[in-house]
Coordinates of C-alpha atoms in Angstrom, one line a residue:
Chain A
M1 CA 42.4 -102.9 -217.7
L2 CA 42.3 -99.6 -219.5
L3 CA 44.8 -99.2 -222.3
K4 CA 45.4 -95.6 -221.0
A5 CA 46.9 -97.1 -217.9
F6 CA 49.7 -98.9 -219.7
A7 CA 52.6 -96.4 -219.7
L8 CA 54.4 -98.3 -222.4
L9 CA 51.9 -97.7 -225.2
P10 CA 52.4 -94.5 -227.2
D11 CA 49.6 -92.0 -226.6
D12 CA 48.6 -91.6 -230.3
L13 CA 48.2 -95.3 -230.6
V14 CA 45.9 -95.3 -227.6
T15 CA 43.8 -92.5 -229.0
E16 CA 43.6 -94.3 -232.4
L17 CA 42.5 -97.5 -230.8
A18 CA 39.9 -95.6 -228.7
S19 CA 38.5 -94.2 -231.9
L20 CA 38.1 -97.8 -233.2
G21 CA 36.2 -98.6 -230.0
I22 CA 39.0 -100.5 -228.3
L23 CA 39.4 -99.1 -224.8
T24 CA 40.5 -101.9 -222.6
S25 CA 43.0 -104.7 -222.8
T26 CA 40.2 -107.2 -223.1
D27 CA 38.9 -105.4 -226.2
L28 CA 42.4 -105.4 -227.7
M29 CA 43.0 -109.1 -227.2
F30 CA 39.6 -110.5 -228.0
S31 CA 37.7 -108.2 -230.4
S32 CA 39.3 -109.7 -233.4
P33 CA 41.0 -113.1 -234.2
T34 CA 44.4 -111.7 -235.2
P35 CA 46.3 -108.5 -234.4
L36 CA 46.9 -108.0 -238.1
E37 CA 43.2 -107.3 -238.5
I38 CA 43.3 -104.5 -235.9
Y39 CA 46.5 -103.1 -237.4
S40 CA 44.9 -103.0 -240.8
R41 CA 42.0 -100.9 -239.4
L42 CA 44.4 -98.2 -238.0
S43 CA 44.1 -95.2 -240.2
S44 CA 47.6 -93.8 -239.7
K45 CA 50.3 -96.3 -239.4
S46 CA 52.4 -94.4 -236.9
I47 CA 54.1 -97.6 -235.7
S48 CA 55.2 -100.6 -237.6
F49 CA 53.4 -104.0 -237.3
P50 CA 56.3 -105.7 -235.4
E51 CA 56.2 -102.9 -232.9
F52 CA 52.5 -103.3 -232.5
E53 CA 52.9 -107.0 -231.9
A54 CA 55.5 -106.2 -229.3
C55 CA 53.1 -103.9 -227.5
I56 CA 50.5 -106.6 -227.4
K57 CA 53.1 -109.0 -226.0
V58 CA 54.0 -106.6 -223.3
I59 CA 50.4 -106.2 -222.3
L60 CA 49.9 -110.0 -222.2
T61 CA 52.9 -110.5 -220.0
K62 CA 51.7 -107.9 -217.6
L63 CA 48.3 -109.4 -217.3
A64 CA 49.0 -113.0 -217.2
T65 CA 49.6 -115.0 -214.0
S66 CA 53.1 -116.3 -213.5
G67 CA 53.5 -120.0 -213.4
Q68 CA 54.7 -122.0 -210.4
E69 CA 56.4 -125.4 -210.3
A70 CA 54.6 -128.0 -208.4
V71 CA 57.8 -128.8 -206.5
E72 CA 57.8 -125.3 -205.1
L73 CA 54.2 -125.5 -204.0
D74 CA 54.8 -128.7 -202.0
Q75 CA 57.4 -127.1 -199.8
P76 CA 55.8 -124.5 -197.4
S77 CA 57.8 -121.3 -197.6
H78 CA 57.7 -120.7 -193.8
P79 CA 56.4 -122.6 -190.8
C80 CA 52.7 -122.4 -190.7
F81 CA 51.1 -120.8 -187.7
K82 CA 48.1 -122.8 -186.5
M83 CA 45.2 -121.7 -184.4
E84 CA 44.4 -124.2 -181.7
T85 CA 40.7 -124.9 -181.1
L86 CA 39.4 -127.9 -179.2
T87 CA 41.8 -130.8 -178.5
S88 CA 40.0 -133.5 -180.5
L89 CA 39.4 -131.1 -183.4
D90 CA 43.1 -130.2 -183.3
N91 CA 44.1 -133.9 -183.4
Y92 CA 42.0 -134.3 -186.4
L93 CA 43.3 -131.2 -188.1
D94 CA 46.9 -131.9 -187.4
G95 CA 47.6 -129.2 -184.9
G96 CA 44.8 -126.7 -185.4
L97 CA 43.3 -124.4 -188.1
P98 CA 46.1 -123.5 -190.6
C99 CA 47.0 -120.0 -191.5
A100 CA 46.4 -118.3 -194.8
R101 CA 42.9 -119.7 -195.0
V102 CA 39.4 -118.5 -194.9
I103 CA 37.2 -120.7 -192.6
E104 CA 33.5 -120.6 -192.2
I105 CA 31.9 -121.5 -188.9
S106 CA 28.1 -121.9 -189.1
G107 CA 25.3 -123.0 -186.8
D108 CA 22.0 -122.0 -185.4
N109 CA 21.2 -119.2 -183.1
G110 CA 22.6 -120.0 -179.7
S111 CA 24.8 -122.9 -180.8
G112 CA 27.9 -121.3 -179.4
K113 CA 29.8 -120.2 -182.5
R114 CA 30.7 -116.8 -181.3
I115 CA 31.8 -117.9 -177.8
L116 CA 33.9 -120.7 -179.4
L117 CA 35.7 -118.3 -181.6
L118 CA 36.2 -115.8 -178.8
N119 CA 37.7 -118.5 -176.6
C120 CA 40.1 -119.7 -179.4
V121 CA 41.2 -116.2 -180.3
L122 CA 41.8 -115.2 -176.7
M123 CA 43.7 -118.3 -176.0
S124 CA 45.9 -117.7 -179.0
L125 CA 46.6 -114.2 -178.0
L126 CA 47.4 -115.4 -174.5
R127 CA 49.9 -118.0 -175.8
N128 CA 51.6 -115.8 -178.3
R129 CA 52.4 -112.3 -177.1
E130 CA 53.2 -110.7 -180.4
I131 CA 50.2 -111.4 -182.5
E132 CA 47.1 -109.3 -182.8
G133 CA 43.6 -109.9 -183.8
L134 CA 40.7 -108.0 -185.4
W135 CA 37.1 -108.7 -184.6
I136 CA 34.6 -107.1 -187.0
D137 CA 31.2 -106.9 -185.3
T138 CA 28.3 -106.5 -187.7
T139 CA 25.4 -107.0 -185.4
G140 CA 26.5 -105.1 -182.3
D141 CA 26.3 -108.2 -180.2
F142 CA 29.9 -108.3 -179.1
A143 CA 30.1 -108.3 -175.3
I144 CA 33.4 -107.4 -173.8
E145 CA 32.2 -108.8 -170.5
R146 CA 32.4 -112.3 -172.0
A147 CA 36.0 -111.8 -173.0
V148 CA 36.8 -110.6 -169.5
Q149 CA 34.9 -113.6 -168.0
I150 CA 37.0 -116.0 -170.2
L151 CA 40.2 -114.4 -169.2
E152 CA 39.2 -114.5 -165.5
Y153 CA 38.5 -118.2 -165.8
H154 CA 42.1 -118.6 -167.0
Q155 CA 43.4 -116.7 -164.0
Q156 CA 44.6 -113.6 -165.6
S157 CA 45.2 -110.6 -163.5
L158 CA 43.7 -107.3 -164.5
D159 CA 46.9 -105.8 -165.8
N160 CA 47.6 -108.9 -167.9
M161 CA 44.1 -108.7 -169.2
E162 CA 44.5 -105.1 -170.2
I163 CA 47.7 -105.8 -172.0
L164 CA 46.2 -108.7 -173.8
L165 CA 43.1 -106.9 -174.8
Q166 CA 45.2 -104.1 -176.3
R167 CA 46.0 -106.6 -179.0
L168 CA 42.4 -107.4 -179.8
H169 CA 40.8 -104.7 -182.0
I170 CA 37.0 -104.5 -182.3
S171 CA 35.4 -102.8 -185.2
L172 CA 31.8 -101.9 -185.7
A173 CA 30.6 -102.2 -189.2
T174 CA 27.0 -102.9 -190.2
D175 CA 27.2 -103.0 -194.0
M176 CA 29.4 -104.2 -196.8
E177 CA 30.9 -100.8 -197.6
S178 CA 32.2 -100.3 -194.0
V179 CA 33.7 -103.7 -193.9
Q180 CA 35.4 -103.2 -197.3
Q181 CA 36.8 -99.9 -196.0
I182 CA 38.2 -101.5 -192.8
I183 CA 39.8 -104.4 -194.6
R184 CA 41.3 -102.4 -197.4
A185 CA 42.7 -99.9 -194.9
L186 CA 44.2 -102.8 -193.0
D187 CA 45.6 -104.2 -196.3
F188 CA 47.2 -100.9 -197.0
Q189 CA 48.8 -100.7 -193.6
L190 CA 50.1 -104.2 -193.6
A191 CA 51.6 -103.6 -197.0
L192 CA 53.5 -100.6 -195.7
Q193 CA 54.8 -102.0 -192.5
A194 CA 55.5 -105.6 -193.3
S195 CA 57.0 -106.8 -190.0
S196 CA 55.9 -104.6 -187.1
I197 CA 52.3 -105.7 -186.9
Q198 CA 51.6 -109.3 -186.6
M199 CA 48.0 -109.4 -187.4
K200 CA 47.0 -113.1 -187.4
Y201 CA 43.3 -113.3 -187.0
I202 CA 40.4 -111.5 -188.6
V203 CA 36.9 -112.6 -187.4
I204 CA 33.9 -111.3 -189.2
D205 CA 31.0 -111.8 -186.9
S206 CA 27.9 -112.7 -188.9
V207 CA 28.8 -112.6 -192.5
T208 CA 25.1 -113.5 -193.2
S209 CA 23.9 -110.0 -192.2
L210 CA 26.5 -108.6 -194.6
F211 CA 25.7 -110.6 -197.7
G212 CA 22.2 -111.7 -197.0
P213 CA 20.4 -108.5 -198.0
Y214 CA 22.2 -108.5 -201.4
L215 CA 21.3 -112.0 -202.4
S216 CA 18.1 -112.1 -204.4
A217 CA 16.4 -114.4 -206.9
V218 CA 16.0 -111.7 -209.5
S219 CA 19.5 -110.2 -209.7
S220 CA 22.9 -111.7 -209.6
Q221 CA 24.7 -108.5 -208.5
G222 CA 24.5 -109.6 -204.9
H223 CA 26.2 -112.9 -205.7
A224 CA 28.8 -111.1 -207.7
I225 CA 29.6 -108.8 -204.8
M226 CA 29.8 -111.8 -202.5
A227 CA 32.1 -113.7 -204.9
A228 CA 34.4 -110.7 -205.4
F229 CA 34.7 -110.0 -201.7
M230 CA 35.4 -113.6 -200.8
R231 CA 38.1 -113.8 -203.5
Y232 CA 39.6 -110.7 -202.1
L233 CA 39.6 -112.2 -198.6
R234 CA 41.3 -115.3 -199.8
D235 CA 44.0 -113.3 -201.6
F236 CA 44.4 -111.2 -198.4
A237 CA 44.7 -114.3 -196.2
K238 CA 47.4 -115.8 -198.6
R239 CA 49.4 -112.6 -198.8
Y240 CA 49.7 -111.9 -195.1
S241 CA 49.3 -115.4 -193.7
V242 CA 46.3 -114.6 -191.6
I243 CA 43.4 -116.8 -190.6
I244 CA 40.1 -115.3 -191.5
L245 CA 37.1 -116.7 -189.7
L246 CA 33.6 -116.0 -190.8
I247 CA 30.6 -116.7 -188.7
N248 CA 27.5 -117.7 -190.7
N249 CA 24.0 -118.4 -189.6
A250 CA 21.7 -121.2 -190.5
T251 CA 18.6 -121.6 -192.6
L252 CA 15.9 -124.2 -193.0
M253 CA 16.8 -127.0 -195.4
Q254 CA 14.0 -128.3 -197.6
P255 CA 14.2 -132.1 -197.8
P256 CA 14.2 -133.4 -201.3
S257 CA 10.8 -134.9 -202.3
T258 CA 10.8 -137.5 -204.9
A259 CA 8.1 -137.4 -207.5
R260 CA 7.1 -141.1 -206.9
A261 CA 7.0 -141.3 -203.2
Q262 CA 4.1 -139.8 -201.4
T263 CA 6.1 -138.9 -198.3
T264 CA 9.2 -136.7 -198.4
A265 CA 12.4 -138.4 -197.5
E266 CA 14.2 -137.2 -194.5
V267 CA 17.7 -135.9 -195.1
T268 CA 20.2 -138.2 -193.5
N269 CA 23.9 -138.6 -193.8
P270 CA 25.1 -141.8 -192.2
R271 CA 28.6 -140.3 -191.8
S272 CA 27.4 -137.3 -189.9
V273 CA 27.1 -137.2 -186.1
F274 CA 23.6 -135.8 -186.4
A275 CA 20.9 -138.3 -187.1
S276 CA 19.1 -135.9 -189.5
T277 CA 19.4 -132.3 -190.3
I278 CA 16.9 -129.7 -191.2
R279 CA 19.2 -126.8 -190.9
K280 CA 22.0 -125.9 -193.2
P281 CA 24.5 -123.0 -193.5
A282 CA 23.0 -119.8 -194.9
L283 CA 24.0 -117.8 -198.0
G284 CA 23.1 -120.4 -200.6
P285 CA 24.8 -123.4 -202.0
S286 CA 27.9 -121.7 -203.4
F287 CA 29.1 -120.0 -200.3
T288 CA 30.7 -123.1 -198.9
F289 CA 32.9 -123.3 -202.0
M290 CA 34.2 -119.8 -201.5
T291 CA 35.8 -120.7 -198.2
D292 CA 38.5 -123.3 -197.3
A293 CA 36.5 -125.1 -194.7
T294 CA 33.0 -125.2 -193.2
L295 CA 32.6 -126.1 -189.6
W296 CA 29.1 -126.6 -188.1
V297 CA 28.5 -126.0 -184.4
S298 CA 25.4 -127.2 -182.8
L299 CA 23.8 -127.5 -179.3
W300 CA 23.6 -131.1 -178.2
P301 CA 20.4 -131.9 -176.5
A302 CA 20.9 -132.2 -172.8
Q303 CA 20.8 -135.6 -171.2
E304 CA 18.8 -136.0 -168.1
E305 CA 21.7 -136.7 -165.8
D306 CA 23.6 -133.6 -166.9
E307 CA 23.8 -130.7 -164.5
E308 CA 21.9 -127.7 -165.6
K309 CA 24.8 -125.4 -165.5
F310 CA 26.6 -126.9 -168.5
T311 CA 25.5 -127.1 -172.1
T312 CA 27.1 -129.5 -174.6
H313 CA 28.0 -128.4 -178.1
V314 CA 29.2 -130.4 -181.0
V315 CA 31.5 -129.3 -183.8
E316 CA 31.5 -131.1 -187.0
V317 CA 33.7 -130.4 -190.1
F318 CA 31.3 -130.4 -193.0
R319 CA 33.8 -129.7 -195.6
S320 CA 37.5 -128.8 -195.6
K321 CA 40.3 -128.4 -198.1
F322 CA 43.2 -129.0 -195.8
S323 CA 42.2 -132.1 -193.9
V324 CA 41.3 -135.6 -194.9
S325 CA 38.0 -137.1 -194.2
K326 CA 38.0 -139.9 -191.6
Y327 CA 35.8 -141.9 -193.9
L328 CA 38.0 -142.1 -196.9
V329 CA 37.1 -145.3 -198.6
E330 CA 39.8 -148.0 -198.5
P331 CA 40.4 -149.6 -201.9
G332 CA 38.6 -153.0 -202.1
G333 CA 36.4 -152.3 -199.1
D334 CA 33.5 -150.1 -198.0
Chain B
M1 CA 49.6 -111.2 -207.7
D2 CA 49.1 -107.5 -207.0
A3 CA 46.6 -106.4 -204.5
Q4 CA 43.2 -106.5 -206.0
S5 CA 41.3 -103.3 -206.4
Q6 CA 37.7 -103.0 -205.4
H7 CA 35.3 -103.6 -208.2
L8 CA 32.9 -100.8 -209.1
F9 CA 29.8 -102.9 -208.8
S10 CA 30.4 -103.4 -205.1
L11 CA 30.1 -99.6 -204.5
P12 CA 26.7 -98.1 -203.6
I13 CA 26.3 -96.2 -206.9
P14 CA 23.1 -96.1 -209.0
P15 CA 22.9 -98.6 -211.9
S16 CA 23.0 -95.9 -214.5
T17 CA 26.3 -94.6 -213.2
L18 CA 27.7 -98.2 -213.1
A19 CA 26.5 -98.7 -216.7
A20 CA 28.2 -95.5 -217.9
L21 CA 31.4 -96.3 -216.2
T22 CA 31.5 -99.9 -217.5
K23 CA 30.8 -98.7 -221.0
A24 CA 33.7 -96.4 -220.8
G25 CA 35.9 -99.3 -219.7
Y26 CA 36.3 -98.7 -216.0
E27 CA 36.0 -101.8 -213.9
T28 CA 37.8 -101.3 -210.7
L29 CA 38.6 -98.4 -208.5
D30 CA 42.2 -98.3 -209.6
D31 CA 41.0 -97.6 -213.2
L32 CA 39.5 -94.3 -212.1
P33 CA 41.9 -91.4 -212.6
Q34 CA 42.9 -89.3 -209.6
S35 CA 42.0 -85.7 -208.7
D36 CA 41.4 -83.3 -211.6
S37 CA 41.0 -85.7 -214.4
A38 CA 38.4 -87.5 -212.2
N39 CA 36.3 -84.3 -212.2
Q40 CA 36.5 -84.2 -216.0
L41 CA 35.5 -87.8 -216.2
I42 CA 32.5 -87.2 -214.0
D43 CA 31.4 -84.3 -216.2
V44 CA 31.9 -86.2 -219.4
L45 CA 30.0 -89.2 -218.2
N46 CA 27.3 -87.1 -216.5
I47 CA 27.5 -88.8 -213.1
P48 CA 25.1 -87.5 -210.5
F49 CA 26.6 -85.6 -207.5
G50 CA 25.9 -88.3 -204.9
A51 CA 27.6 -91.0 -206.9
S52 CA 30.6 -88.9 -207.6
Q53 CA 31.0 -88.2 -203.9
T54 CA 30.9 -92.0 -203.2
L55 CA 33.5 -92.7 -205.9
H56 CA 35.7 -89.9 -204.6
S57 CA 35.6 -91.1 -201.0
S58 CA 36.1 -94.7 -201.9
S59 CA 39.2 -94.0 -203.9
Q60 CA 40.9 -92.1 -201.1
R61 CA 44.0 -93.6 -199.9
P62 CA 43.6 -94.7 -196.3
N63 CA 45.9 -93.4 -193.5
S64 CA 49.0 -95.2 -192.5
G65 CA 49.5 -96.3 -188.9
G66 CA 48.8 -99.3 -186.9
P67 CA 45.5 -101.2 -186.7
G68 CA 44.5 -98.6 -184.1
N69 CA 43.9 -96.2 -187.0
L70 CA 41.4 -98.3 -188.8
P71 CA 38.0 -96.7 -189.3
S72 CA 35.5 -97.4 -186.5
T73 CA 37.9 -99.6 -184.6
Q74 CA 39.0 -99.5 -181.1
T75 CA 40.9 -102.0 -178.9
A76 CA 39.1 -104.3 -176.5
A77 CA 41.0 -102.8 -173.6
S78 CA 39.4 -99.4 -174.3
L79 CA 36.0 -101.1 -174.3
I80 CA 36.5 -102.4 -170.8
G81 CA 36.8 -98.8 -169.5
S82 CA 33.4 -98.1 -170.9
I83 CA 31.7 -100.9 -169.1
S84 CA 31.6 -99.1 -165.8
K85 CA 30.4 -96.0 -167.6
R86 CA 27.7 -98.0 -169.3
K87 CA 25.3 -98.0 -166.4
S88 CA 23.0 -96.6 -169.0
R89 CA 20.4 -94.2 -168.2
R90 CA 16.9 -95.6 -167.9
F91 CA 13.8 -93.9 -169.1
T92 CA 10.6 -94.5 -167.3
T93 CA 7.6 -95.7 -169.3
H94 CA 5.2 -94.2 -166.7
S95 CA 3.7 -97.6 -166.3
P96 CA 5.1 -99.3 -163.1
P97 CA 4.6 -103.0 -164.2
L98 CA 6.3 -102.4 -167.5
D99 CA 9.1 -100.5 -165.7
A100 CA 9.6 -103.5 -163.4
L101 CA 9.6 -105.9 -166.3
L102 CA 12.3 -103.8 -168.0
D103 CA 14.4 -103.7 -164.8
G104 CA 13.9 -100.1 -164.0
G105 CA 12.8 -98.6 -167.4
L106 CA 13.8 -98.5 -171.0
P107 CA 17.7 -98.3 -171.2
E108 CA 19.2 -95.7 -173.4
G109 CA 20.2 -97.3 -176.7
G110 CA 17.9 -100.2 -176.1
I111 CA 15.2 -101.6 -178.4
L112 CA 11.6 -102.2 -177.3
E113 CA 8.8 -103.8 -179.3
L114 CA 5.2 -103.5 -177.8
S115 CA 2.6 -105.6 -179.4
G116 CA -1.0 -106.1 -178.5
P117 CA -4.6 -106.2 -179.6
P118 CA -6.5 -103.1 -180.5
G119 CA -7.5 -101.2 -177.4
S120 CA -4.5 -102.2 -175.4
S121 CA -2.5 -99.4 -174.0
K122 CA 0.6 -99.8 -176.3
E123 CA 0.1 -96.5 -178.1
R124 CA -0.3 -94.7 -174.8
I125 CA 2.9 -96.2 -173.5
L126 CA 4.7 -95.1 -176.6
L127 CA 3.6 -91.6 -176.0
N128 CA 4.6 -91.9 -172.3
I129 CA 8.0 -92.9 -173.4
V130 CA 8.1 -89.9 -175.8
R131 CA 7.2 -87.7 -172.9
S132 CA 10.0 -89.2 -170.8
F133 CA 12.5 -88.4 -173.4
V134 CA 11.1 -84.8 -173.8
E135 CA 11.4 -84.3 -170.1
A136 CA 15.0 -85.3 -170.3
G137 CA 15.6 -82.9 -173.1
K138 CA 16.3 -85.5 -175.8
S139 CA 15.2 -85.2 -179.4
I140 CA 12.6 -87.6 -180.9
L141 CA 11.5 -88.7 -184.3
L142 CA 8.0 -90.0 -184.2
V143 CA 6.9 -92.1 -187.2
D144 CA 3.2 -92.6 -187.5
C145 CA 2.1 -95.4 -189.8
Q146 CA -1.5 -95.7 -188.7
D147 CA -2.6 -92.2 -188.0
M148 CA -2.7 -92.8 -184.3
C149 CA -1.3 -89.6 -183.0
D150 CA -1.3 -86.4 -184.9
P151 CA 0.7 -83.3 -184.0
C152 CA -2.3 -81.5 -182.4
H153 CA -2.9 -84.4 -180.0
L154 CA 0.8 -84.5 -179.2
D155 CA 0.8 -80.8 -178.5
E156 CA -2.1 -81.3 -176.0
L157 CA -0.3 -84.1 -174.3
M158 CA 2.8 -82.0 -173.7
T159 CA 1.4 -78.6 -172.9
D160 CA 3.4 -78.6 -169.7
N161 CA 6.6 -78.9 -171.6
L162 CA 7.4 -76.0 -173.8
S163 CA 10.4 -77.5 -175.5
A164 CA 8.3 -80.4 -176.8
R165 CA 7.5 -78.6 -180.1
R166 CA 11.2 -78.2 -180.7
L167 CA 12.3 -81.7 -179.7
V168 CA 9.7 -83.9 -181.4
S169 CA 9.8 -84.4 -185.1
Y170 CA 6.7 -86.0 -186.6
L171 CA 6.6 -88.1 -189.8
K172 CA 3.6 -89.7 -191.3
I173 CA 3.9 -92.8 -193.4
G174 CA 1.1 -93.8 -195.7
S175 CA 2.2 -97.0 -197.4
L176 CA 4.8 -99.7 -197.5
T177 CA 6.7 -97.9 -200.2
E178 CA 7.0 -94.9 -198.0
L179 CA 8.2 -97.0 -195.1
M180 CA 10.9 -98.5 -197.2
M181 CA 12.0 -95.1 -198.5
F182 CA 12.2 -94.0 -194.9
M183 CA 14.3 -97.0 -193.8
N184 CA 16.6 -96.4 -196.8
N185 CA 17.1 -92.8 -195.9
L186 CA 17.4 -93.4 -192.1
S187 CA 21.1 -93.6 -192.0
L188 CA 21.6 -90.7 -194.3
C189 CA 19.6 -88.4 -192.0
N190 CA 21.7 -85.4 -191.1
D191 CA 19.8 -84.4 -188.0
S192 CA 20.5 -86.7 -185.2
F193 CA 17.8 -87.8 -182.8
D194 CA 17.9 -89.9 -179.6
L195 CA 14.7 -91.8 -179.8
L196 CA 13.0 -93.4 -182.8
A197 CA 9.4 -94.2 -182.0
I198 CA 7.4 -96.0 -184.7
S199 CA 3.7 -96.3 -184.2
C200 CA 2.3 -99.5 -185.6
I201 CA 4.9 -100.8 -188.0
S202 CA 2.8 -103.7 -189.0
Y203 CA 0.0 -101.6 -190.5
P204 CA 1.7 -100.9 -193.9
F205 CA 2.3 -104.6 -194.4
Q206 CA -1.3 -105.4 -193.7
N207 CA -2.5 -103.2 -196.5
A208 CA 0.1 -104.0 -199.1
R209 CA 0.1 -107.7 -198.6
P210 CA 3.5 -108.5 -200.1
T211 CA 4.5 -112.0 -201.1
K212 CA 6.4 -114.0 -198.6
S213 CA 9.8 -113.5 -200.2
A214 CA 9.2 -109.8 -200.7
R215 CA 8.1 -109.5 -197.1
N216 CA 11.2 -111.3 -195.8
Y217 CA 13.4 -109.1 -198.0
I218 CA 11.7 -105.9 -196.6
L219 CA 12.0 -107.1 -193.0
E220 CA 15.7 -107.8 -193.5
K221 CA 16.2 -104.3 -194.9
I222 CA 14.4 -102.8 -191.9
K223 CA 16.6 -104.8 -189.6
Q224 CA 19.7 -103.6 -191.3
A225 CA 18.6 -99.9 -191.2
L226 CA 17.6 -100.2 -187.5
T227 CA 20.8 -102.0 -186.5
K228 CA 22.9 -99.4 -188.2
V229 CA 21.2 -96.4 -186.6
N230 CA 21.0 -98.1 -183.2
I231 CA 24.7 -99.1 -183.1
S232 CA 26.3 -96.1 -184.8
Q233 CA 24.3 -93.3 -183.3
N234 CA 23.1 -95.0 -180.1
V235 CA 19.5 -94.3 -180.9
T236 CA 16.8 -95.9 -178.6
I237 CA 14.1 -97.6 -180.7
V238 CA 10.5 -98.2 -179.6
V239 CA 8.1 -99.9 -182.0
T240 CA 4.5 -100.9 -181.6
S241 CA 2.9 -103.7 -183.6
Q242 CA -0.4 -105.4 -184.0
L243 CA -1.0 -109.1 -183.5
V244 CA -2.0 -111.9 -185.9
T245 CA -3.4 -115.3 -185.2
K246 CA -1.1 -118.2 -185.7
L247 CA -2.5 -121.7 -185.6
V248 CA -0.4 -124.2 -183.8
N249 CA -0.9 -128.0 -183.8
I250 CA -0.7 -130.1 -180.6
D251 CA 2.9 -131.1 -181.4
G252 CA 4.0 -127.5 -181.9
T253 CA 4.2 -127.3 -185.7
T254 CA 2.3 -124.7 -187.7
G255 CA -1.2 -125.8 -188.5
N256 CA -4.2 -124.4 -190.3
F257 CA -7.9 -124.2 -189.6
D258 CA -8.5 -127.8 -190.7
S259 CA -6.0 -129.4 -188.3
V260 CA -7.6 -131.2 -185.4
G261 CA -6.8 -129.8 -182.0
A262 CA -5.0 -126.8 -183.3
K263 CA -5.0 -123.8 -181.1
G264 CA -4.9 -120.2 -182.2
V265 CA -2.1 -118.2 -180.7
M266 CA -1.8 -114.4 -181.0
V267 CA 1.8 -113.4 -182.0
P268 CA 3.3 -110.1 -183.1
A269 CA 2.5 -109.6 -186.8
L270 CA 6.0 -109.3 -188.2
G271 CA 7.8 -111.9 -186.1
H272 CA 11.2 -111.2 -184.8
V273 CA 13.1 -110.9 -188.1
Y274 CA 13.0 -107.1 -188.3
L275 CA 14.4 -106.5 -184.9
P276 CA 18.1 -105.7 -184.8
S277 CA 19.4 -108.1 -182.3
A278 CA 18.8 -110.6 -179.5
K279 CA 19.0 -107.8 -177.0
A280 CA 15.6 -106.3 -178.1
F281 CA 12.9 -106.4 -175.5
R282 CA 9.6 -107.8 -176.9
V283 CA 6.6 -107.2 -174.7
L284 CA 3.1 -108.4 -175.3
V285 CA 0.4 -106.2 -173.9
A286 CA -2.7 -108.3 -173.2
L287 CA -6.1 -107.1 -172.3
N288 CA -7.5 -108.6 -169.2
G289 CA -11.1 -108.0 -170.0
P290 CA -13.5 -105.6 -168.3
T291 CA -13.7 -105.7 -164.5
L292 CA -16.2 -104.2 -162.3
D293 CA -14.4 -102.0 -159.9
T294 CA -16.2 -99.7 -157.5
G295 CA -19.2 -99.5 -159.9
E296 CA -17.2 -98.6 -163.0
I297 CA -16.1 -100.9 -165.7
S298 CA -12.4 -100.6 -166.3
T299 CA -10.0 -102.6 -168.4
T300 CA -6.6 -103.6 -167.2
S301 CA -3.7 -104.8 -169.2
S302 CA -1.0 -107.2 -168.3
F303 CA 2.5 -107.2 -169.7
R304 CA 4.5 -110.2 -170.7
L305 CA 8.0 -110.4 -171.9
L306 CA 8.4 -112.7 -174.8
A307 CA 11.1 -115.2 -174.3
P308 CA 14.3 -115.0 -176.4
L309 CA 14.4 -117.5 -179.3
K310 CA 15.4 -121.0 -178.7
P311 CA 18.1 -122.4 -181.0
G312 CA 16.7 -124.3 -183.9
L313 CA 13.6 -122.2 -184.4

């Protein structure tokens, strides 16, 4: 932060420090090992050394994060709102997807991610009449007809549908700047009117098309943009207790080839429901660590005896911070 | 923790401006001073006009109000109302089999890719579509990457329509660099147009021969630019492309000339990556070979709609 922004520092001190090349708080704290050294470089001693140290202390207090006791963290401050998805997944997740989290749903083209999320969001809006949702569409593929179809399947009259759909907001944003604008505007509004809007869901459809063009092998600016935005989303989710759902596409996974073996080993994971995978979530290896959970949706190959009208999909939790793996190793056994 | 401010590196400003701001100690948007002192800052740091506009608009405080006031947002309920109005207008391609394939013609705001071997009628169909739009009074931007249709030829084609000269804008692209510059500037274009017709988009790639990763990067950029202009301004897009041979083994995997039993398949040169969305129509125009018809040799073409992508490919 710029030293000019701190109102508590006297102006002449700020200008003097600027002449020494110290413009930001980082410079002040880290450019030399002790404050005495900086003080000795000041040409006119307009303030005394204890006052100078006091100023530095004020800056440090302002910038530092406040501590929290572990006891406080253990008790949730208010009952957590959960988003219900599929029954078996909810049983595993202890009720549903928890609030104040950023969750990634990835899968191939046509695996059913968008329709799954649309179903879950609409069901949530149906059950709880005060909450609202925001769907950010980056590819233009959102079809309102599908939402109407889903609501018709659940026997909703046209009037009910209209009232419900008033609470679902659809945004069209094709690049990072527009999405940033929308979410920051929402941030500002939610900060002002804390209780009147109950925004509970934000879905960003296809975060791959947002970040993908920025990621490159020759520059890390794209990765920095991605990391900064994801950090902002997590902070946003925590502050307003919303569930942020990101839809991510899939890319080809290169199986590891060992130097000794002639043939490349197939990638298998005995704990996974899939026999072997050649597809993995897109956006690189670090994206999965920027979200709180990664779910993978896939089309299950149709069995011969199945009717042609239905397709089967499988959802697997690849990684999650809020649920325990079923395969936790028991001590003393495998 | 206070609300985090947006970092300056995530804004679309040139690297020199970003370097100047970082050197002066500004890291986030909150660091930038408001109003008058901002102008002084911009003069002191010598920031170009475009970048200063971006900084100014990004640091504007957004309006208060419900989620209904978010930029480019509307409720789903209001979208329902537009379904019935969305019986979108169809433009004829003046080629009955293609019209039938497209369910009545090219829809307004739709995307069509025509690919075919040299000598197939894809360029002629492109010009027919341009003519359709001119007859409807819509404005067109015609981008010529392969020198297929110059303005004089266009003028001859549309002599019966006097407004054609006013409605059709012509742009010639000579190299891949120019194509990329065009795509970059597409969304910044002030004059709006209703149809974007690109003649032979695969030709600049053929000459430049970029590396595989560079090619993918460029195709992603094209996709972004086309999506943006298609969605935000409801521009219809028609693109023609040449074909390349792809060798496919018996089991379906990609092969090469040495694989036994591999067949050669002609596929559109750039693949599907550069097209905005799954709703794009991809039509292959195949030549049927010369037929002897009432003493004259004529060639016919057949049209085939390429299937949408299966999951996993």
